[in-house]
């Protein structure tokens, strides 16, 4: 059978105030085109369909239309919720999804069998997917309790909880004539972040070892980390990565989907198919004079300005580079704390003096900023 594995669409993403709706339309259209060419038997979307838990109607239309279009290619479609998604809201779409022939699992349900999806390809290859949406630490405890674990087991770590849940969902993975698959949205120890993930859900407390996945799985389709990569483990484990660079930390990532070919008796063969419709993210560095002479690259720009801070500097850069969405003073110009700057002593000093000391410590010599502070301070403390 052939599988198209994708994840972390983050539809509804706003980049420094700029909507990326048109980019997402093109990216999702690119994924659909890949499905039309490759003709997969199964499409797996491993979480973070949306960028926020309260997606706009436009974002909802984009996602539901993309899932429908993928289903219309003839593939079965299985999609799970990620940490950015509202699991309950995704589950509310299940009646629509089932009518469209799409399997949608937004959150963990009381009946573990609801997370085990069976199917068969047009060529007669039987398959099973254990589909585990993102679980927070708090709800991981609730989930293991629902699955009738002992009190001692319920006090173990997040990784222990996830391992036990996956063991329960993959109990039937010993049949020799079926392709066994897992999809989940989580962080595996040793994998590399892509640069734009939500830190709270990638720190060590949320990381699980690859050993939570059974050696009987033919392929594990993961979401959550935005860099496409293989993970060493007891079976083939892979992050497809995000098909769109979510933030500037991901500007070097290769945006793609993963194609997998596997049978019940042969190992998974994996290849990446690029998806290049999104506007690239680029970083520029230089003085105003250097930026004025530079030929700006195509895409959204992050600009590190090699100038001392002053009022109006951002506007000058924006005029030179209209596609700059993030403008900062180059970190190399910012003095380290205590490096020759006099530390402000709070006791007995006025707010004006403290602010002046702060500006001095940052190498900010613009008198207009100090005057503006004085004016604002007089308004709030006449």
XYZ file of N, CA, C and O in Angstrom, residues 11 15 35 56 62 81 83 94 121 124 134 141 148 152 156 181 202 245 248 260 265 280 289 305 317 351:
104
model
N -3.069 25.949 9.672
C -3.937 26.853 8.912
C -4.478 27.939 9.850
O -4.903 27.663 10.973
N 1.691 35.714 10.564
C 3.119 35.961 10.730
C 3.334 37.441 11.014
O 3.267 38.275 10.114
N -1.179 14.143 -3.988
C -2.061 12.986 -3.822
C -2.646 12.543 -5.154
O -2.791 11.339 -5.410
N -10.691 30.627 12.568
C -11.690 31.454 11.910
C -12.529 30.598 10.968
O -12.126 29.485 10.587
N -10.900 26.109 4.766
C -9.696 25.613 4.100
C -9.396 24.171 4.500
O -9.083 23.329 3.647
N -6.027 15.315 16.051
C -5.803 16.635 16.615
C -4.398 16.777 17.174
O -3.814 15.817 17.676
N -1.550 19.705 19.375
C -1.591 20.578 20.546
C -2.135 21.964 20.226
O -2.618 22.670 21.116
N -17.001 15.418 13.531
C -16.985 14.007 13.159
C -18.193 13.569 12.340
O -18.037 12.776 11.404
N -7.021 -1.761 1.099
C -6.752 -1.021 -0.136
C -7.519 -1.642 -1.290
O -8.047 -2.763 -1.195
N -6.398 -5.018 -2.091
C -6.650 -6.094 -1.135
C -5.714 -6.119 0.061
O -5.799 -7.042 0.888
N -3.088 14.482 20.272
C -2.245 15.066 21.313
C -2.925 14.966 22.672
O -4.131 15.189 22.804
N -3.351 11.610 32.341
C -3.752 10.889 33.550
C -5.199 10.424 33.429
O -5.539 9.281 33.730
N -8.497 1.814 32.662
C -8.514 0.887 33.786
C -7.118 0.491 34.263
O -6.823 -0.689 34.473
N -1.243 3.080 41.146
C 0.210 3.231 41.058
C 0.633 3.583 39.641
O 1.501 4.424 39.421
N 2.562 7.610 37.412
C 3.837 7.583 36.711
C 3.955 8.767 35.751
O 3.094 9.631 35.688
N -0.005 0.433 11.464
C 0.438 1.824 11.449
C 0.050 2.527 12.744
O -0.958 2.186 13.367
N 7.144 20.889 23.965
C 8.290 20.166 23.419
C 9.381 19.974 24.461
O 10.376 19.318 24.183
N 6.787 26.895 6.299
C 7.642 27.403 7.374
C 6.792 28.285 8.283
O 6.311 29.344 7.859
N 10.350 32.185 11.500
C 11.688 32.378 10.922
C 12.693 31.333 11.396
O 13.696 31.098 10.720
N 5.130 6.842 1.651
C 5.558 5.564 2.212
C 4.940 4.439 1.387
O 3.733 4.461 1.117
N 4.442 -7.753 4.452
C 5.636 -8.611 4.524
C 6.917 -7.928 4.076
O 7.967 -8.570 4.021
N 8.773 32.036 0.872
C 9.915 31.715 1.741
C 10.131 32.785 2.807
O 9.732 33.943 2.646
N 22.650 51.751 5.284
C 23.284 51.929 3.981
C 23.426 50.601 3.254
O 23.174 50.508 2.048
N 19.110 44.985 12.147
C 19.704 46.265 11.763
C 20.960 46.509 12.590
O 20.925 46.467 13.827
N 13.563 51.365 7.989
C 13.798 50.024 7.442
C 12.576 49.549 6.662
O 12.688 48.976 5.572
N 11.306 57.583 38.347
C 11.087 56.802 37.128
C 11.865 57.354 35.934
O 12.371 56.592 35.109
